[in-house]
PDB file of N, CA and C in Angstrom:
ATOM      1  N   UNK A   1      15.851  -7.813  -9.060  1.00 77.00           N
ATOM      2  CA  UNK A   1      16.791  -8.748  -8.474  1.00 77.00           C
ATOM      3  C   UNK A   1      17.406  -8.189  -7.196  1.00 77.00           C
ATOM      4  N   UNK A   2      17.636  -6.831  -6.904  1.00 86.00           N
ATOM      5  CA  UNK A   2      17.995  -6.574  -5.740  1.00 86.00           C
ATOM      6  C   UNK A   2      17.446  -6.704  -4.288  1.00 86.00           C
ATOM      7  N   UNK A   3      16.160  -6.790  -4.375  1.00 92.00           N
ATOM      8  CA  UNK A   3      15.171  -7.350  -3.690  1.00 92.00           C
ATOM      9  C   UNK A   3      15.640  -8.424  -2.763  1.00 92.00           C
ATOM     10  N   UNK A   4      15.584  -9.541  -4.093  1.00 93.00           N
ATOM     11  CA  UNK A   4      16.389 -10.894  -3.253  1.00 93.00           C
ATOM     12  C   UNK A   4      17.527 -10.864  -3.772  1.00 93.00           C
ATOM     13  N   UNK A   5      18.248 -10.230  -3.716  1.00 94.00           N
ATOM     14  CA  UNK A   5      19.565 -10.426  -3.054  1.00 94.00           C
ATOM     15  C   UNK A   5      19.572  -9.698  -1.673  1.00 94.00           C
ATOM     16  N   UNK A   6      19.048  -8.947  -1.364  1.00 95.00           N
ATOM     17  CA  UNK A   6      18.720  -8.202  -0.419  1.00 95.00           C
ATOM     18  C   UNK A   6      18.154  -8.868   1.099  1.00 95.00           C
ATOM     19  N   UNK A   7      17.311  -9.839   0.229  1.00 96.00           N
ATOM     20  CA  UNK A   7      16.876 -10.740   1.110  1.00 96.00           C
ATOM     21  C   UNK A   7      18.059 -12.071   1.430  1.00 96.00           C
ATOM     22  N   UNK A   8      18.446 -12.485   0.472  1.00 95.00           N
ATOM     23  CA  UNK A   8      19.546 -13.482   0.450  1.00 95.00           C
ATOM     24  C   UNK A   8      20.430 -13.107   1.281  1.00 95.00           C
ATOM     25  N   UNK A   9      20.830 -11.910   1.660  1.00 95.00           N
ATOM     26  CA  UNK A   9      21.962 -11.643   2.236  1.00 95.00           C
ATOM     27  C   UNK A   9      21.560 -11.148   3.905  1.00 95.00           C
ATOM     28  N   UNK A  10      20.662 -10.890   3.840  1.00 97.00           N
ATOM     29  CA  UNK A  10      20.588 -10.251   5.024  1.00 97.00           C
ATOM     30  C   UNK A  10      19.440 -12.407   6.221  1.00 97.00           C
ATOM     31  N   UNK A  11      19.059 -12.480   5.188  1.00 96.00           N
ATOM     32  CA  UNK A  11      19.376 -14.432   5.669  1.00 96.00           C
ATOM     33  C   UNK A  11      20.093 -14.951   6.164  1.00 96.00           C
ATOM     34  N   UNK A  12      21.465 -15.203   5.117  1.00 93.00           N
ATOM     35  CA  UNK A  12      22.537 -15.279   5.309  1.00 93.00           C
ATOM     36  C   UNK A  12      23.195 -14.607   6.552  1.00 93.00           C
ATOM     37  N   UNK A  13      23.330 -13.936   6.703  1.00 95.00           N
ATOM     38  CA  UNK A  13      23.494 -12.697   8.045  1.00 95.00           C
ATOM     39  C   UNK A  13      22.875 -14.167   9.451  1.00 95.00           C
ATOM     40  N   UNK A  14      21.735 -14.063   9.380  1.00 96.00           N
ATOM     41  CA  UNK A  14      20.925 -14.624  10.243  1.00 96.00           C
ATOM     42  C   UNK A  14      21.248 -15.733  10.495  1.00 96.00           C
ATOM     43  N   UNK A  15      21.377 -16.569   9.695  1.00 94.00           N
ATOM     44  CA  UNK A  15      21.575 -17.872   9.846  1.00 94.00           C
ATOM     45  C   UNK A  15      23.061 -18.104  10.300  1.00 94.00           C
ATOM     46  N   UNK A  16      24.025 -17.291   9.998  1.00 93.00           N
ATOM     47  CA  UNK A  16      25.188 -17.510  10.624  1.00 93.00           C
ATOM     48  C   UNK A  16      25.433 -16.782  11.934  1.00 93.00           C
ATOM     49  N   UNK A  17      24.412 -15.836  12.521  1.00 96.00           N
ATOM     50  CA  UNK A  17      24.505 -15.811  13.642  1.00 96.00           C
ATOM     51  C   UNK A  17      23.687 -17.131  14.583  1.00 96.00           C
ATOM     52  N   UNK A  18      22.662 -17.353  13.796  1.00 94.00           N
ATOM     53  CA  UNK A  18      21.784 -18.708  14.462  1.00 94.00           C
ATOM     54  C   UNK A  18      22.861 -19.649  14.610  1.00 94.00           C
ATOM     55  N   UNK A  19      24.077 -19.975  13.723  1.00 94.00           N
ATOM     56  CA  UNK A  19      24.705 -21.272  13.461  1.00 94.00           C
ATOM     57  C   UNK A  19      25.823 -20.623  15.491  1.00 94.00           C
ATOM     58  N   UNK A  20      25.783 -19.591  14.987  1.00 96.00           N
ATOM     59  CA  UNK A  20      26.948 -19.084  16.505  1.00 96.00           C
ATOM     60  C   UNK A  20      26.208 -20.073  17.962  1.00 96.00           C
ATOM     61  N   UNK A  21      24.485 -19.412  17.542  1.00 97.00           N
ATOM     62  CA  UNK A  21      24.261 -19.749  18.815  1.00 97.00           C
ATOM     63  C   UNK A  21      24.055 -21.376  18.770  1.00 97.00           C
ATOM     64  N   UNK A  22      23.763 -21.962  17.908  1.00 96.00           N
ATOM     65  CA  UNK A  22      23.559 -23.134  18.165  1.00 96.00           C
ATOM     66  C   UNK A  22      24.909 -24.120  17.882  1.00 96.00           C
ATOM     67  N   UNK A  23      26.431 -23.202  18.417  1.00 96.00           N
ATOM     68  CA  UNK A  23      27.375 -23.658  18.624  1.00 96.00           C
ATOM     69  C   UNK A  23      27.242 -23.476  20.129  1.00 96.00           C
ATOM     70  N   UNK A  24      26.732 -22.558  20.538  1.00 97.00           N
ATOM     71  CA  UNK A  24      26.890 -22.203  21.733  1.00 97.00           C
ATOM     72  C   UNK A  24      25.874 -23.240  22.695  1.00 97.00           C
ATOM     73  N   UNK A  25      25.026 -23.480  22.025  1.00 97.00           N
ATOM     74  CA  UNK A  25      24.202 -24.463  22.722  1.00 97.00           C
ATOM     75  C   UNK A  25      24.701 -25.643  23.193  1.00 97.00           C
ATOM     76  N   UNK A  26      25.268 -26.381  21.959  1.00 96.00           N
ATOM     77  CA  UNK A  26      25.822 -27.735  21.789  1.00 96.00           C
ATOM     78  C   UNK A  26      26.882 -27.687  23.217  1.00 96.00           C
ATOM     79  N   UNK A  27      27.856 -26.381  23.176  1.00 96.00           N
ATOM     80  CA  UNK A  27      28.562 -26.719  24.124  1.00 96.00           C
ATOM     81  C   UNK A  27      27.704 -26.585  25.246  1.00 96.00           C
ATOM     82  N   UNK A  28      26.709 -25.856  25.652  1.00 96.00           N
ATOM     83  CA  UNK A  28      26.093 -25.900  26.967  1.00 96.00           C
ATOM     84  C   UNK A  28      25.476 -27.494  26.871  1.00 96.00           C
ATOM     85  N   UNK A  29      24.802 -27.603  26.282  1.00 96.00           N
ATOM     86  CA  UNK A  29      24.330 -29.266  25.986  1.00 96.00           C
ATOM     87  C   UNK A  29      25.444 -30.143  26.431  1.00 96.00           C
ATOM     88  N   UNK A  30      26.431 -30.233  25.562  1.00 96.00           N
ATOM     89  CA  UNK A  30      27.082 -31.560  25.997  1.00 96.00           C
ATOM     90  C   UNK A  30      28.347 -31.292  26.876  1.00 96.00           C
ATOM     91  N   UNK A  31      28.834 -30.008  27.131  1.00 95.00           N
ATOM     92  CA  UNK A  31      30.084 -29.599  27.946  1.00 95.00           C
ATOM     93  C   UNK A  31      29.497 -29.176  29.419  1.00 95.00           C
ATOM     94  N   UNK A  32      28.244 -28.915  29.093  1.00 93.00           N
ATOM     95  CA  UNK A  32      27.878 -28.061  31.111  1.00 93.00           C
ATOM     96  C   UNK A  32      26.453 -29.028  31.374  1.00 93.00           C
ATOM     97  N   UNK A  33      26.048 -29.939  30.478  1.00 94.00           N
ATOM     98  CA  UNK A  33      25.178 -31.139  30.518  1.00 94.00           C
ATOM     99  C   UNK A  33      23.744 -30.411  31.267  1.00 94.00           C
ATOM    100  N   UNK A  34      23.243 -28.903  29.997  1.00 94.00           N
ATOM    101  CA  UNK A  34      22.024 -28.227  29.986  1.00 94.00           C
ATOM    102  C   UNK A  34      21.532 -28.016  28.597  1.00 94.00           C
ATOM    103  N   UNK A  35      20.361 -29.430  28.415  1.00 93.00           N
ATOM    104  CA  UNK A  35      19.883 -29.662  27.369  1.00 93.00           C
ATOM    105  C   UNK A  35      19.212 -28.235  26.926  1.00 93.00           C
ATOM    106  N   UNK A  36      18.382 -27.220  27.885  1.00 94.00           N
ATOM    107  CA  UNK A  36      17.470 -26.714  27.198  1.00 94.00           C
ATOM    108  C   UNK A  36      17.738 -25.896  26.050  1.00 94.00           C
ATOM    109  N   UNK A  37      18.717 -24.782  26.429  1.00 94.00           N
ATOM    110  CA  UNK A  37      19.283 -23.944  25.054  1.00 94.00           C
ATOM    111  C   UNK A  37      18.849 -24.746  23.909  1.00 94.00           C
ATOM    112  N   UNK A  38      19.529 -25.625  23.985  1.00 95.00           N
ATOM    113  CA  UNK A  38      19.684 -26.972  22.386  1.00 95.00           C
ATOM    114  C   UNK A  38      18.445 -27.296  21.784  1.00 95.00           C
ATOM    115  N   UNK A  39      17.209 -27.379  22.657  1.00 95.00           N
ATOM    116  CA  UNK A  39      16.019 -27.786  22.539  1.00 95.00           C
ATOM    117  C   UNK A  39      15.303 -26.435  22.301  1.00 95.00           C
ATOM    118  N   UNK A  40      15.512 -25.111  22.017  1.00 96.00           N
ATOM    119  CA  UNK A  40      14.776 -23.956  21.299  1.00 96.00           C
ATOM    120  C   UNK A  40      16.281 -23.542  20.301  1.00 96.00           C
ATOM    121  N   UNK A  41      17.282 -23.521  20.421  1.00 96.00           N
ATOM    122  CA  UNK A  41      17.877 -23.368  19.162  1.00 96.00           C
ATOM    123  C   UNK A  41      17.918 -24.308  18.298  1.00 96.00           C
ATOM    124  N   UNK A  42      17.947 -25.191  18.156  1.00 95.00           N
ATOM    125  CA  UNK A  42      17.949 -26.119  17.255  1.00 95.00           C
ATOM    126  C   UNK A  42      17.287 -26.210  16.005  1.00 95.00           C
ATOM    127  N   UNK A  43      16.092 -25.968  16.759  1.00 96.00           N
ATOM    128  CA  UNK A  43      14.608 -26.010  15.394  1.00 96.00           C
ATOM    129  C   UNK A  43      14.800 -24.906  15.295  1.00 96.00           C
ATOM    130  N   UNK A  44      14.828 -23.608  15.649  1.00 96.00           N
ATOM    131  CA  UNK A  44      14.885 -22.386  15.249  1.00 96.00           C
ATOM    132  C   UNK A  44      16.087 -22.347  14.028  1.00 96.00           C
ATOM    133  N   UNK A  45      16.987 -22.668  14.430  1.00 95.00           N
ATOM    134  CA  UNK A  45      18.263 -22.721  13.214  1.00 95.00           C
ATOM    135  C   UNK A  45      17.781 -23.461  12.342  1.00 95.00           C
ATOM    136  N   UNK A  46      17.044 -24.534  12.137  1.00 94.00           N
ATOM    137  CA  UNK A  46      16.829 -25.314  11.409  1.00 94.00           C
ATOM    138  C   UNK A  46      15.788 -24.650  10.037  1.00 94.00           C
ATOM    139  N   UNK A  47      14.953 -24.112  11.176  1.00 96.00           N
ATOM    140  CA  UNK A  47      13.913 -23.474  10.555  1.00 96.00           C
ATOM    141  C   UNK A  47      14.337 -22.458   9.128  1.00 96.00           C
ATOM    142  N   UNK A  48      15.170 -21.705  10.005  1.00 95.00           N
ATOM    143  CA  UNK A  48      16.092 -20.256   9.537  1.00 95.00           C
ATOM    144  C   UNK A  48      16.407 -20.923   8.241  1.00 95.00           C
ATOM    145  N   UNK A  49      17.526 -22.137   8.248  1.00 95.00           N
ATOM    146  CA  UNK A  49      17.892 -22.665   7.123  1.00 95.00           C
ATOM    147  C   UNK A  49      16.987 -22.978   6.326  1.00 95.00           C
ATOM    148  N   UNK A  50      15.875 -23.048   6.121  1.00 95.00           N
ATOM    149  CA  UNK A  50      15.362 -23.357   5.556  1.00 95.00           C
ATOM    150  C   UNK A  50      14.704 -22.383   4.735  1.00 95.00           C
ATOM    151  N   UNK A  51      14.233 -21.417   5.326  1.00 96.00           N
ATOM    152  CA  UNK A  51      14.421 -20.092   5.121  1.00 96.00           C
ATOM    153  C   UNK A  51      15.029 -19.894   4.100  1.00 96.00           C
ATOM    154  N   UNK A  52      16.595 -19.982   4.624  1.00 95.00           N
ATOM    155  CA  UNK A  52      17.889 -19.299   3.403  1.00 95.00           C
ATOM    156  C   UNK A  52      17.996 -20.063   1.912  1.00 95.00           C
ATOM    157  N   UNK A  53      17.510 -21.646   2.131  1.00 95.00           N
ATOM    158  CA  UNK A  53      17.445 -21.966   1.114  1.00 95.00           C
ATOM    159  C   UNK A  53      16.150 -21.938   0.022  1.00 95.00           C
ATOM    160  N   UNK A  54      15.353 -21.340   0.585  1.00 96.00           N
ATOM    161  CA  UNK A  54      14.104 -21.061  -0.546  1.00 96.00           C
ATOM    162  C   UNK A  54      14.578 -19.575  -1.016  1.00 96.00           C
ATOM    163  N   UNK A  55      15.550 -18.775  -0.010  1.00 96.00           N
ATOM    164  CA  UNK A  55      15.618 -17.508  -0.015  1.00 96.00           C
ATOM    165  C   UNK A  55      16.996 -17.723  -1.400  1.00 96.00           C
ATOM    166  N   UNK A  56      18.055 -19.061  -1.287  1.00 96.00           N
ATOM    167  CA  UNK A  56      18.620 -18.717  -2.240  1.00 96.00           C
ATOM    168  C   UNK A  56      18.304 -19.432  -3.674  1.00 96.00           C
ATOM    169  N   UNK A  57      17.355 -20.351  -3.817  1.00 96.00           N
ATOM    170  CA  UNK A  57      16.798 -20.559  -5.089  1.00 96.00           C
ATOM    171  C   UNK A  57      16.065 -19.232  -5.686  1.00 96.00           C
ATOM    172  N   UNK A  58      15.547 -18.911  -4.974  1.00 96.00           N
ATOM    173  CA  UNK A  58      15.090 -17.304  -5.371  1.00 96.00           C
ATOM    174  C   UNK A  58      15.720 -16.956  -6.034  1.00 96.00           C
ATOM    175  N   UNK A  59      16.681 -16.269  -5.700  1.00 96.00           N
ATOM    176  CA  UNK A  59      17.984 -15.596  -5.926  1.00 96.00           C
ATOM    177  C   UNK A  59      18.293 -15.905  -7.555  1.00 96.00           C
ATOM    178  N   UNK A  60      18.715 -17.784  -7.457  1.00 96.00           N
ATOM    179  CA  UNK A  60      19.183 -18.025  -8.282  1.00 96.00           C
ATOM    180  C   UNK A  60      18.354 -18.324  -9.918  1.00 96.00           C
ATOM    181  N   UNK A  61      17.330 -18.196  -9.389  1.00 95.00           N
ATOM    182  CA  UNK A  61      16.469 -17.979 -10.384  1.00 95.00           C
ATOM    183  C   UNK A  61      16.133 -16.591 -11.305  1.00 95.00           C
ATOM    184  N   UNK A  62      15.953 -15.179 -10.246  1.00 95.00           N
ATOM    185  CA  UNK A  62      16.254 -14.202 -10.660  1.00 95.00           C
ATOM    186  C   UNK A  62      17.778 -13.852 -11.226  1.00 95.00           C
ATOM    187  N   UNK A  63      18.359 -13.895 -10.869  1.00 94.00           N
ATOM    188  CA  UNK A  63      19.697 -14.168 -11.329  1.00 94.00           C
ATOM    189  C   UNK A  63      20.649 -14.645 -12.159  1.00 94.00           C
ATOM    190  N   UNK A  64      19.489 -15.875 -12.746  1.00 95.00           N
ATOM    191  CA  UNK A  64      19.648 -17.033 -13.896  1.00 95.00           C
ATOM    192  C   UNK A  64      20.994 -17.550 -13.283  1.00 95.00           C
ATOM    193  N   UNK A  65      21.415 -18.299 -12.447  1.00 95.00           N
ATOM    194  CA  UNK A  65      22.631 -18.936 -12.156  1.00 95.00           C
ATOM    195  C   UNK A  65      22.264 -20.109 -12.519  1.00 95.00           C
ATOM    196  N   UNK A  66      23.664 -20.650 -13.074  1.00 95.00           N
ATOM    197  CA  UNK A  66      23.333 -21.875 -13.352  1.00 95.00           C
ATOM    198  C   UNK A  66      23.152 -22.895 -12.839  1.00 95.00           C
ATOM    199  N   UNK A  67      23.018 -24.487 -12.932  1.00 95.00           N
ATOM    200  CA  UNK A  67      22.430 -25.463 -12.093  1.00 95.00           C
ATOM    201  C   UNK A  67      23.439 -25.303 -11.276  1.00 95.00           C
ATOM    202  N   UNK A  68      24.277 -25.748 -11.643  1.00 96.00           N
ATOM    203  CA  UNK A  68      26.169 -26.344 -11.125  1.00 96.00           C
ATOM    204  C   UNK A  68      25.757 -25.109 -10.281  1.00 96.00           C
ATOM    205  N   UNK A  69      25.939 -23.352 -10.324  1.00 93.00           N
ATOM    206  CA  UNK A  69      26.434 -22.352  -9.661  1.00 93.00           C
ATOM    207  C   UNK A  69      25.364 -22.559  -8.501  1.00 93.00           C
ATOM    208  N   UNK A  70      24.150 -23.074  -8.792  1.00 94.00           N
ATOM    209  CA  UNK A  70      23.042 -22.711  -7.522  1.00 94.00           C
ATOM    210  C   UNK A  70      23.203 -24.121  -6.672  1.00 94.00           C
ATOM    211  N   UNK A  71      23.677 -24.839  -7.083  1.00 94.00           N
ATOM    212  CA  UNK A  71      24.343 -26.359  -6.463  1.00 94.00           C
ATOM    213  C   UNK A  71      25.460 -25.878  -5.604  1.00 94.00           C
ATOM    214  N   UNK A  72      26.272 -25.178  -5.881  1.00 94.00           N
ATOM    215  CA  UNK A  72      27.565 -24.761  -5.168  1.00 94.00           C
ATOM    216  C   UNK A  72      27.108 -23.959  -4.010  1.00 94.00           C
ATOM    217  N   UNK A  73      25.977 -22.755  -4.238  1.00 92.00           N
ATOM    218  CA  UNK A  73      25.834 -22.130  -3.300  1.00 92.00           C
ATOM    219  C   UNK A  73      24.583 -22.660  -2.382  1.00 92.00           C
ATOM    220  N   UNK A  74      23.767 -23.485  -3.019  1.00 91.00           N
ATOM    221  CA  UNK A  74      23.259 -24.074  -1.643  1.00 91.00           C
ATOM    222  C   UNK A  74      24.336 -25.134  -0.665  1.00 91.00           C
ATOM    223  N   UNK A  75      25.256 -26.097  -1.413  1.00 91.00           N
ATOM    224  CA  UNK A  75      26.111 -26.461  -1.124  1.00 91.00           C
ATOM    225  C   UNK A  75      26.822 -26.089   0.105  1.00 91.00           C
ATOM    226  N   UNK A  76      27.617 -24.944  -0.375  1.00 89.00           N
ATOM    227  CA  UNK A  76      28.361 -24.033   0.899  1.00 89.00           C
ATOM    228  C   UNK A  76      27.641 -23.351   2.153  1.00 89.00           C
ATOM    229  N   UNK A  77      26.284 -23.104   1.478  1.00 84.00           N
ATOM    230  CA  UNK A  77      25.601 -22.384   3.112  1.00 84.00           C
ATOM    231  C   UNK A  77      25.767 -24.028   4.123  1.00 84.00           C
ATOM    232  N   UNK A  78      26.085 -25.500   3.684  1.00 82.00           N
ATOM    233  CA  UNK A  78      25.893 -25.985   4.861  1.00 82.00           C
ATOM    234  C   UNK A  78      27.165 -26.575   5.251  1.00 82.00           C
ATOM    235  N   UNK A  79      28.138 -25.660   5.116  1.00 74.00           N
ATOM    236  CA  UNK A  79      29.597 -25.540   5.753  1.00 74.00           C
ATOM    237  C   UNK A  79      29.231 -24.184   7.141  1.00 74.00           C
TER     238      UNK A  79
END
C-alpha cells in the first residue's frame, strides 16, 4: 500500500500545481486576452486529473476505504 499512496500523493502534489498554472492561464486568457497558455494547460490539467483519479481509486482499494470515504476523496480533489 505504500506504493500508492506514494503515488497518490506525489499526484496530488502535481495536480495542484497544474490547478496554479491553469489559474494562471485563465487570467492570461481572459484578463490580458492571450488564449494560448489556456490552450496547452488546459488538457494537460485535465489529463493530470485524470491521472489522480485512477491514482486515487487505487489507493482506495488497497486501502479498503469505504464507498462513502472514496466518494469524499474523489469528491474533494475537485475543490
Amino acid at each position: 500500500m505504500s506504493g500508492a499512496l506514494s503515488r497518490f500523493r506525489f499526484m496530488a502534489y502535481v495536480v495542484g500545481v497544474g490547478l496554479l498554472a491553469l489559474v494562471l492561464a485563465m487570467l492570461l486568457k481572459y484578463l490580458g486576452g492571450n488564449p494560448g497558455p489556456m490552450a496547452v494547460v488546459g488538457p494537460v490539467h485535465g489529463f493530470l486529473y485524470a491521472v489522480y483519479l485512477v491514482l486515487t481509486v487505487d489507493l482506495a482499494l488497497k486501502a479498503r476505504w469505504s464507498l462513502k470515504g472514496t466518494a469524499l476523496v474523489l469528491l474533494a480533489g475537485t475543490i
